[in-house]
mmCIF file of C-alpha atoms and ligand atoms in Angstrom:
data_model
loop_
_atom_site.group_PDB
_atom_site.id
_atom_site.type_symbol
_atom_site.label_atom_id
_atom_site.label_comp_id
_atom_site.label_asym_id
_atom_site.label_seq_id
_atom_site.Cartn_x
_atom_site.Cartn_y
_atom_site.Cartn_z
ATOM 1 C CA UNK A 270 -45.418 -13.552 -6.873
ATOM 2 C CA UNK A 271 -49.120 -14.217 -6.807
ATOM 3 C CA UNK A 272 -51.818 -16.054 -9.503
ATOM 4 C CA UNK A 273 -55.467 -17.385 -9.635
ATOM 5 C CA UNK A 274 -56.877 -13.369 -9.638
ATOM 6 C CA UNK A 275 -59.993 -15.229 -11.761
ATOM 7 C CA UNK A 276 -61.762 -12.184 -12.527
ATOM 8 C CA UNK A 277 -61.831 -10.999 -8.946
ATOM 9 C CA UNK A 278 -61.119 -7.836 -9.408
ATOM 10 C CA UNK A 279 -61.498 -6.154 -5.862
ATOM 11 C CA UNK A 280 -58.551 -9.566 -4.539
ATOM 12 C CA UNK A 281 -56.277 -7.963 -7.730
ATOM 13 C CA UNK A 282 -56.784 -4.788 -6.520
ATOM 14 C CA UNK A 283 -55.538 -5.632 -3.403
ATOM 15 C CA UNK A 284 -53.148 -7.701 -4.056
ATOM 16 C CA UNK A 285 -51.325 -4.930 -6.325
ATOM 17 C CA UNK A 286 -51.784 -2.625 -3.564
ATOM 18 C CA UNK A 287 -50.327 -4.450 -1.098
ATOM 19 C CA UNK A 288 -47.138 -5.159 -3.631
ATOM 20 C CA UNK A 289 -46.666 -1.591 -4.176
ATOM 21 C CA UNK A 290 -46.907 -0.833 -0.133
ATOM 22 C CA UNK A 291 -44.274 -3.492 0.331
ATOM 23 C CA UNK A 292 -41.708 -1.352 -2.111
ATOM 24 C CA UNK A 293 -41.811 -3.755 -5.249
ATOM 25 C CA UNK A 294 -41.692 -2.575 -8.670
ATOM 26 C CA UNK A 295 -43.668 -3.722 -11.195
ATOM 27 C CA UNK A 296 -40.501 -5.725 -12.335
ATOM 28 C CA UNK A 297 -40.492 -7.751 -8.813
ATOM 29 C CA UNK A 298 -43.517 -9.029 -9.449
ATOM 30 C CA UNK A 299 -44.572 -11.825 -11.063
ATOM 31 C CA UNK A 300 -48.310 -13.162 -12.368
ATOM 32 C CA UNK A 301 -48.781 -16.718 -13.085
ATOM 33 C CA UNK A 302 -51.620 -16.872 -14.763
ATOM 34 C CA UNK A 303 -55.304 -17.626 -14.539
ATOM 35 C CA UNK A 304 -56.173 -13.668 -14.886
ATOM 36 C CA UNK A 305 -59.822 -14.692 -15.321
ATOM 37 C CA UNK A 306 -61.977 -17.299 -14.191
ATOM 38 C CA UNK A 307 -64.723 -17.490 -11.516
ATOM 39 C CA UNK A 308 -65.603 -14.435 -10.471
ATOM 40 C CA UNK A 309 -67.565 -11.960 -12.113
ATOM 41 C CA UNK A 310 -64.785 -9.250 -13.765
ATOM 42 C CA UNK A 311 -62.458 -11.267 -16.338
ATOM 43 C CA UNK A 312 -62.104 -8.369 -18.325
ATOM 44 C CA UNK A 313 -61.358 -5.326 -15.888
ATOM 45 C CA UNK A 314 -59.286 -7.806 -13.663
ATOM 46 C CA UNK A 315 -57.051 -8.690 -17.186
ATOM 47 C CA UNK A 316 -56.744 -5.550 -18.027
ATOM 48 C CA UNK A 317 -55.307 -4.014 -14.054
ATOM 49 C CA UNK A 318 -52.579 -6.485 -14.579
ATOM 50 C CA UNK A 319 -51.633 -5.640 -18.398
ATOM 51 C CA UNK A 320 -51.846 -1.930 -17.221
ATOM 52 C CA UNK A 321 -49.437 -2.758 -14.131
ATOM 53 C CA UNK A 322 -46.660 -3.723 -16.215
ATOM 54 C CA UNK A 323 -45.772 -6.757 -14.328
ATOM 55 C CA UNK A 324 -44.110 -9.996 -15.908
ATOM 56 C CA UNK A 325 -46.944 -12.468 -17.179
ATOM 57 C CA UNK A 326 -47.368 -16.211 -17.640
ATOM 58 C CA UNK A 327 -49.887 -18.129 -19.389
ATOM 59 C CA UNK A 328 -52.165 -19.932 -17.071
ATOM 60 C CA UNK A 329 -54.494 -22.590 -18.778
ATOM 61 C CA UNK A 330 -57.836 -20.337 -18.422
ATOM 62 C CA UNK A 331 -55.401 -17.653 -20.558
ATOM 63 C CA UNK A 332 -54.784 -20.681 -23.026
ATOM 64 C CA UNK A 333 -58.430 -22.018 -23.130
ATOM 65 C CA UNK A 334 -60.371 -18.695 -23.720
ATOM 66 C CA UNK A 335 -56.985 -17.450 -26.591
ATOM 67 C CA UNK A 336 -57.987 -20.414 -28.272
ATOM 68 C CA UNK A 337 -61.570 -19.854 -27.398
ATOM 69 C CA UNK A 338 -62.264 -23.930 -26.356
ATOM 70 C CA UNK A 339 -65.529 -24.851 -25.359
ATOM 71 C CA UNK A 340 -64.234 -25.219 -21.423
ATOM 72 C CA UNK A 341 -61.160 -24.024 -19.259
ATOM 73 C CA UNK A 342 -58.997 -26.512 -19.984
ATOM 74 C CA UNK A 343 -58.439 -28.164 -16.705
ATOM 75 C CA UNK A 344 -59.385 -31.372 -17.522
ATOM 76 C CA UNK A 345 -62.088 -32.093 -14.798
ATOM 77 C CA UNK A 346 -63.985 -35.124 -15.355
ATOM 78 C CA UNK A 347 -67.200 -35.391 -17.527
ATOM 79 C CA UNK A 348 -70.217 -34.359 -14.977
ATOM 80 C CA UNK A 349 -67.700 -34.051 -12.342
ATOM 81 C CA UNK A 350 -68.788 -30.755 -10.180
ATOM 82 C CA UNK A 351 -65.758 -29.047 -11.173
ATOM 83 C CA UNK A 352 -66.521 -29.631 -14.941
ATOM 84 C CA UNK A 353 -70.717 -28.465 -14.381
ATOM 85 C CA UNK A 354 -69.274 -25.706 -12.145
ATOM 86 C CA UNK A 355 -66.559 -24.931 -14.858
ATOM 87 C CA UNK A 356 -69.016 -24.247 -17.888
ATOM 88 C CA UNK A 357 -70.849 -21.734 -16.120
ATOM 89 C CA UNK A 358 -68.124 -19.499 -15.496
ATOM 90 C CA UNK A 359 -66.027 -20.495 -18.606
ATOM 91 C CA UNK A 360 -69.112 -19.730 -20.668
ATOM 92 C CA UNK A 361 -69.166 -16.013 -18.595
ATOM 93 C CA UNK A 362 -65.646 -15.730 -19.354
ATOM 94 C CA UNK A 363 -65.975 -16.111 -23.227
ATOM 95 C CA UNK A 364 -68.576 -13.409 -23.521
ATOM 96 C CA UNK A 365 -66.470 -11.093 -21.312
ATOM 97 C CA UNK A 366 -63.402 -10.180 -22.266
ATOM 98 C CA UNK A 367 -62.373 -8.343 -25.217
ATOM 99 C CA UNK A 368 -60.394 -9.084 -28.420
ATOM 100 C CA UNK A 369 -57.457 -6.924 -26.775
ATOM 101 C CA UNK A 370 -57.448 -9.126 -23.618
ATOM 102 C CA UNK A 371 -57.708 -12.351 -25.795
ATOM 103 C CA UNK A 372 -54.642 -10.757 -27.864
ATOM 104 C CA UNK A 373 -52.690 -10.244 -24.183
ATOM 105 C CA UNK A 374 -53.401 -14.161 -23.177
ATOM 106 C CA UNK A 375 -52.305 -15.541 -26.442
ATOM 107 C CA UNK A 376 -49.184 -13.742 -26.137
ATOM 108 C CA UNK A 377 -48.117 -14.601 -22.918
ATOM 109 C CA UNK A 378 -44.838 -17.280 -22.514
ATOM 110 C CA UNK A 379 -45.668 -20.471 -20.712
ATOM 111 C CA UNK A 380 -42.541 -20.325 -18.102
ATOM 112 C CA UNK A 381 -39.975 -17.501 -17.085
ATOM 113 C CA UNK A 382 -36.788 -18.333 -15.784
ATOM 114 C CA UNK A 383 -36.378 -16.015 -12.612
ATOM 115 C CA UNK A 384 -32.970 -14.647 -10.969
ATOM 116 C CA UNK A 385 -33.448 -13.925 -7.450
ATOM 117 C CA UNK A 386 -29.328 -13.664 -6.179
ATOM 118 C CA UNK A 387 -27.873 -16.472 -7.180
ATOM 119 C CA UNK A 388 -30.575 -18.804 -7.167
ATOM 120 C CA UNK A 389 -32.349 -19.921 -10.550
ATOM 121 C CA UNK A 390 -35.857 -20.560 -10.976
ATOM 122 C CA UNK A 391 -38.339 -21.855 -13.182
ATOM 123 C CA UNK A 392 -41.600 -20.110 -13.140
ATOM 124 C CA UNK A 393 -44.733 -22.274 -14.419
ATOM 125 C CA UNK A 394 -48.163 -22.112 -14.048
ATOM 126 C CA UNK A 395 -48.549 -25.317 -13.087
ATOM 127 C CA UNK A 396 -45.683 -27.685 -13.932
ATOM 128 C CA UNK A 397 -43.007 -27.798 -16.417
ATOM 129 C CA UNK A 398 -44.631 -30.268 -18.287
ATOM 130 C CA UNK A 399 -48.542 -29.388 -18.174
ATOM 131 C CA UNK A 400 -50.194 -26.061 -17.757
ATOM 132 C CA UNK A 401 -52.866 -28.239 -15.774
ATOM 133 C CA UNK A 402 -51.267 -30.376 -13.710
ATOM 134 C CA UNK A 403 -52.719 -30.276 -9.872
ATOM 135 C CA UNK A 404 -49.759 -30.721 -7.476
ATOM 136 C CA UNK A 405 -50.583 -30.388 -3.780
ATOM 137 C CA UNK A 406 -47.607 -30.965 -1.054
ATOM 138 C CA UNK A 407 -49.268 -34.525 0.177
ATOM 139 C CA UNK A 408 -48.233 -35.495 -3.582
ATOM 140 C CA UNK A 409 -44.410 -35.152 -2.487
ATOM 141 C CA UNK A 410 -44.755 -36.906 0.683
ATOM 142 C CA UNK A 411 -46.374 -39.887 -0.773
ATOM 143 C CA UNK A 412 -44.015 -39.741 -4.074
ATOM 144 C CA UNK A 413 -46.878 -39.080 -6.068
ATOM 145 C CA UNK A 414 -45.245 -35.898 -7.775
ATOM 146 C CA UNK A 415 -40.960 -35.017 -7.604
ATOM 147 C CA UNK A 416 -39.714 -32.136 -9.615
ATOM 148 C CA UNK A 417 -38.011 -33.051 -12.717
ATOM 149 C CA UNK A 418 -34.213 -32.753 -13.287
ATOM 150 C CA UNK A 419 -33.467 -29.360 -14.742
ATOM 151 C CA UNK A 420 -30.563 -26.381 -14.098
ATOM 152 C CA UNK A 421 -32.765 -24.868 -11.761
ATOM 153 C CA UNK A 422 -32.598 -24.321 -7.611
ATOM 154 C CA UNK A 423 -36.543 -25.230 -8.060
ATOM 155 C CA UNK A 424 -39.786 -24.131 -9.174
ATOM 156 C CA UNK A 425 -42.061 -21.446 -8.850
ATOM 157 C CA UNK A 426 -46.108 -22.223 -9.540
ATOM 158 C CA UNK A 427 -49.610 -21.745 -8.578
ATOM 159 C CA UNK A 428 -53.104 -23.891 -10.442
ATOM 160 C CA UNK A 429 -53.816 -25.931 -7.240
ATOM 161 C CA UNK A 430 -55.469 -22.833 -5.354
ATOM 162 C CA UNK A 431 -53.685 -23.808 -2.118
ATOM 163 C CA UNK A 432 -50.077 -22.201 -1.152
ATOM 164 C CA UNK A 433 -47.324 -24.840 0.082
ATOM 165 C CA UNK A 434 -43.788 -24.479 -0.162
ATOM 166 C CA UNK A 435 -41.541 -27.782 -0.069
ATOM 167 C CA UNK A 436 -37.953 -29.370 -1.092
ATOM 168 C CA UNK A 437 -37.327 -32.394 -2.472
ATOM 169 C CA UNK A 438 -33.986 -34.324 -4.585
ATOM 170 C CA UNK A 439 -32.070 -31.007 -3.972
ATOM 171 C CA UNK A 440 -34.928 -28.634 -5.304
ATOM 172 C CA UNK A 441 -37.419 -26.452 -3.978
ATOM 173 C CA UNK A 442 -40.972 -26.057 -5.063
ATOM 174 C CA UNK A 443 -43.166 -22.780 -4.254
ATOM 175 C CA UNK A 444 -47.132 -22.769 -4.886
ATOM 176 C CA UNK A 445 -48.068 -19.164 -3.825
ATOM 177 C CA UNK A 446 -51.525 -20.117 -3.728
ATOM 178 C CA UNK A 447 -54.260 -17.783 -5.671
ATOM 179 C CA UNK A 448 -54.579 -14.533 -4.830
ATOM 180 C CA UNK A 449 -58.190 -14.680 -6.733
ATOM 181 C CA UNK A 450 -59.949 -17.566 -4.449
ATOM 182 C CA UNK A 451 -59.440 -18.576 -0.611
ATOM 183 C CA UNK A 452 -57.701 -21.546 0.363
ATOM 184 C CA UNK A 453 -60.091 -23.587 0.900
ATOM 185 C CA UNK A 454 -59.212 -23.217 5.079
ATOM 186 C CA UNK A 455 -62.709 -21.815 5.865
ATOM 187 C CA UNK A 456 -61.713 -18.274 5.864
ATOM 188 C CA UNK A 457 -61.887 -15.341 3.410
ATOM 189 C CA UNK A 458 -58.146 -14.646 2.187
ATOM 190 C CA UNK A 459 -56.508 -15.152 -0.104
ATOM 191 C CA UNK A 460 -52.416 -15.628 -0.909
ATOM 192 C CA UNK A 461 -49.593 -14.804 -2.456
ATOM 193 C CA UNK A 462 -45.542 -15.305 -1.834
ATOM 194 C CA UNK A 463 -42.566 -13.013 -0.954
ATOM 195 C CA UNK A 464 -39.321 -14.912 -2.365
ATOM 196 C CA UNK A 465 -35.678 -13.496 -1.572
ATOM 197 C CA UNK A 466 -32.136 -14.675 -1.244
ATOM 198 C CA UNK A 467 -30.901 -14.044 2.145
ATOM 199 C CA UNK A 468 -27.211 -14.885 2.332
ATOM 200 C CA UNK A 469 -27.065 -18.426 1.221
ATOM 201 C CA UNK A 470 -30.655 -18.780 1.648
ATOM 202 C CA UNK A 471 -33.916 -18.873 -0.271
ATOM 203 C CA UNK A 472 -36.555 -17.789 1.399
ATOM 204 C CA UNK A 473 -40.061 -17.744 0.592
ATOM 205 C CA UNK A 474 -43.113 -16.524 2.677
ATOM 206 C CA UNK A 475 -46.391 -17.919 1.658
ATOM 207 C CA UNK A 476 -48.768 -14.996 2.655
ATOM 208 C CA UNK A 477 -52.382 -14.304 3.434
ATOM 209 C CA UNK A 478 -54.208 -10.835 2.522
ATOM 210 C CA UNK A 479 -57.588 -9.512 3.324
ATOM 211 C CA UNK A 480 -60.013 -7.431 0.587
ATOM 212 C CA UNK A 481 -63.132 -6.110 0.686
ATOM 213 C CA UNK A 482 -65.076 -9.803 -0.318
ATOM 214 C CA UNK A 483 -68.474 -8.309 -0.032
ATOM 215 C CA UNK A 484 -67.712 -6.324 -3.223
ATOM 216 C CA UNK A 485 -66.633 -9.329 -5.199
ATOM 217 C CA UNK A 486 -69.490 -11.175 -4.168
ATOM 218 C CA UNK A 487 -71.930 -8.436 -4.845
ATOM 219 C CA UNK A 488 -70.749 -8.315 -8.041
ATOM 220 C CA UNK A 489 -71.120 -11.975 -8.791
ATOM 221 C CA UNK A 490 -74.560 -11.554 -8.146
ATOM 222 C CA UNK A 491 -75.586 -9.026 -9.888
ATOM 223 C CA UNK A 492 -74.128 -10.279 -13.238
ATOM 224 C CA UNK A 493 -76.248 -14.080 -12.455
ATOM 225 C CA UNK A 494 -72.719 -15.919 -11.507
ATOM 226 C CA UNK A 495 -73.188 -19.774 -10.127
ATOM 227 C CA UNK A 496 -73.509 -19.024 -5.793
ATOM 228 C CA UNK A 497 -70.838 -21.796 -5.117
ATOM 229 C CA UNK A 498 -67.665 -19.623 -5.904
ATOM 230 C CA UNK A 499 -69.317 -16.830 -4.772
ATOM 231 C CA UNK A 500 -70.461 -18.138 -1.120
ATOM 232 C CA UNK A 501 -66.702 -19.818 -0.999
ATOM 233 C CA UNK A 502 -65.209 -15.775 -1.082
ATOM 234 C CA UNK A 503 -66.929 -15.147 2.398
ATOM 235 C CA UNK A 504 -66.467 -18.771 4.093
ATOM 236 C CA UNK A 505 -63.568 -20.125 2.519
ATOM 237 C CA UNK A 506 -64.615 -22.998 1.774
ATOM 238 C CA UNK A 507 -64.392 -24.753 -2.564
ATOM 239 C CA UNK A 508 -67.590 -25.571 -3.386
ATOM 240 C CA UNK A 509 -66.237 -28.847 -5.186
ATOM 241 C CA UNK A 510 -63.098 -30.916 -3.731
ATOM 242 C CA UNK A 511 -63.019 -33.099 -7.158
ATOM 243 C CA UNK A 512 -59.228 -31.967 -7.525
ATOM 244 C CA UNK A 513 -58.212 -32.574 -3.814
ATOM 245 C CA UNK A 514 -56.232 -35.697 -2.711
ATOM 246 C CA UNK A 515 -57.639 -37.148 0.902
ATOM 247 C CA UNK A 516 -55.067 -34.986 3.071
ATOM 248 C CA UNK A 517 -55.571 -31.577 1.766
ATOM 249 C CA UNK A 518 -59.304 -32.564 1.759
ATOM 250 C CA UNK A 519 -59.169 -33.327 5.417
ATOM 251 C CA UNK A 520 -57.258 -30.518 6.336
ATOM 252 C CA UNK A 521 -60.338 -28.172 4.686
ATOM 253 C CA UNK A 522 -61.686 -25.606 6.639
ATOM 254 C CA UNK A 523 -58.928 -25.283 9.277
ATOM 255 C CA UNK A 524 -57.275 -21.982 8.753
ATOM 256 C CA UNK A 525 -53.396 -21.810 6.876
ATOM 257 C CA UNK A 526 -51.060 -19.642 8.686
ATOM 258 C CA UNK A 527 -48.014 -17.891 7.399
ATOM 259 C CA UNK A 528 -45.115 -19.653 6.580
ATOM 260 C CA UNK A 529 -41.635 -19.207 6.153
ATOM 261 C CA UNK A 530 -39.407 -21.154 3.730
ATOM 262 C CA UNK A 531 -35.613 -21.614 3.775
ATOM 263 C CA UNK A 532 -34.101 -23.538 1.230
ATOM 264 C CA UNK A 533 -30.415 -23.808 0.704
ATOM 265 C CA UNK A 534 -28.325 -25.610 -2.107
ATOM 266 C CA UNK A 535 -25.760 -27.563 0.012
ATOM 267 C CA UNK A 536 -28.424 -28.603 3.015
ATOM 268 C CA UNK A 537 -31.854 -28.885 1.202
ATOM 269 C CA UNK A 538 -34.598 -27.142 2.983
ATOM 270 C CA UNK A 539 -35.332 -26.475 6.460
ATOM 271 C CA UNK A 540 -38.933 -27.315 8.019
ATOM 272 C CA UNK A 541 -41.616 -24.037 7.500
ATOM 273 C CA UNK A 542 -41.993 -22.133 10.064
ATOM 274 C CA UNK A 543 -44.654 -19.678 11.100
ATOM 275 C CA UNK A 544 -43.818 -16.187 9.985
ATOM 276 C CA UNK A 545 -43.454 -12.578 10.977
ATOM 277 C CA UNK A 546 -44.923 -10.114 9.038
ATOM 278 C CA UNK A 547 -43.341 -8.956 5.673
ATOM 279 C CA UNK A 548 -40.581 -6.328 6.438
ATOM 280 C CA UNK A 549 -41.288 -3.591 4.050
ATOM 281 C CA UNK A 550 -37.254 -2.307 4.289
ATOM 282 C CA UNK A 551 -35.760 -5.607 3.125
ATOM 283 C CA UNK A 552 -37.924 -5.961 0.038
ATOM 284 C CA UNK A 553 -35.220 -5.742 -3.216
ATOM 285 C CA UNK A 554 -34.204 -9.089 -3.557
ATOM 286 C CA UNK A 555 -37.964 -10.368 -4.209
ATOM 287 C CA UNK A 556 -39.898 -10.743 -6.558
HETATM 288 FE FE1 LIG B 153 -54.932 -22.902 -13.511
#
């Protein structure tokens, strides 16, 4: 499961790569959206996932540049740096891509309901309810944000650009992170999540992957792209924090590990735990 690729097109690469090495089929794996944003190859980066076959959701830059709106569709505040940051690259993004790729974004579903064993989830871009929402895990712990009643075991989602993994009123909810952008944790990966049933288990690892950054950046440059996005490939670090409640903004710059979920119906969740890496053997249950 991985999302955010926004145009970066060496992180996709990569990512794809690394999905392949681990045994998954293109039916395993899931996208959720935001093919093409900040970085500098919205069209080549669309068009490696299309070509891969892989199950699609809309994310709202697919929905803003289908429709062709004037911005990304995030809803940043007027002259916020997020919204002057956001019609640069939207603006790149527009004159980028193709009619074909437009065509692809229009036509993607805004949720799929995944199977893994027996549990059932809901697969959003960013909540059931928006395609923009930002949900970060303070926002359960202070109440701010609870999943909504529904017949799933939880959620599946990405947007906020920073992988958590957390259960809450009998439901689990899984932000993989982007796979496009780093964490904002002051280093240069980026994420994406393993999710399997192990006997009466759901288990989710939240995982970090390297690329070659220097290409991505390179090619940002050349093509005139804004240096804040580009500069935040090699140190990690957004170059706005607009979107970021106070504790994920204090916890910038220190570097995520990997994590291990368990969540089971009858007990809830268990507390993450650090984990090993991905066993490539035990890889058909995920997605
Ligand atoms: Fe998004």
């Amino acid at each position: 499961m991985f999302g955010g690729t926004y145009g970066n097109l060496q992180a996709t690469r990569a990512m794809l790569e690394q999905a392949y090495h681990l045994g998954f089929s293109p039916q395993e794996i899931i996208f959720t959206g935001d093919s093409a944003a900040y970085c500098a190859d919205p069209e080549a980066t669309a068009r490696l996932i299309i070509d891969a076959g892989i199950p699609a959701i809309m994310g709202n830059c697919e929905e803003a540049l289908a429709n062709d709106s004037a911005d990304c569709g995030c809803g940043f505040e007027e002259g916020s740096a997020c919204d002057l940051l956001s019609v640069q690259w939207f603006g790149y993004c527009r004159a980028h891509i193709s009619a074909y790729v437009r065509q692809w974004m229009a036509s993607l579903p805004r949720s799929l309901v995944v199977e893994i064993g027996k549990f059932r989830l809901l697969c959003t871009h960013a909540t059931p309810d928006s395609i923009n929402r930002f949900v970060f895990a303070s926002d359960f712990a202070t109440g701010k944000f609870s999943p909504l009643d529904g017949p799933y075991d939880g959620y599946v989602t990405g947007h906020s650009g920073i992988p958590f993994a957390t259960g809450t009123n009998g439901k689990c909810w899984i932000n993989t992170g982007a796979a496009g952008m780093p964490a904002n944790d002051g280093t240069s990966r980026v994420w994406y999540g393993i999710i399997e049933q192990q006997e009466d288990e759901l288990v989710t690892r939240l995982m970090p992957l390297s690329y070659d950054y220097p290409a991505a950046i390179s090619s940002m440059e050349k093509n005139g792209l804004p240096t804040g996005y580009a500069q935040c490939l090699a140190d990690g670090l957004w170059p706005s924090h607009d979107i970021l409640p106070e504790v994920e903004k204090n916890a910038g710059g220190r570097a995520l590990e990997e994590t291990t979920f368990r969540f089971c119906r009858k007990t809830g969740h268990a507390p993450a735990e650090p984990a090993s890496p991905p066993d490539v053997s035990s890889s058909s249950a995920a997605e």
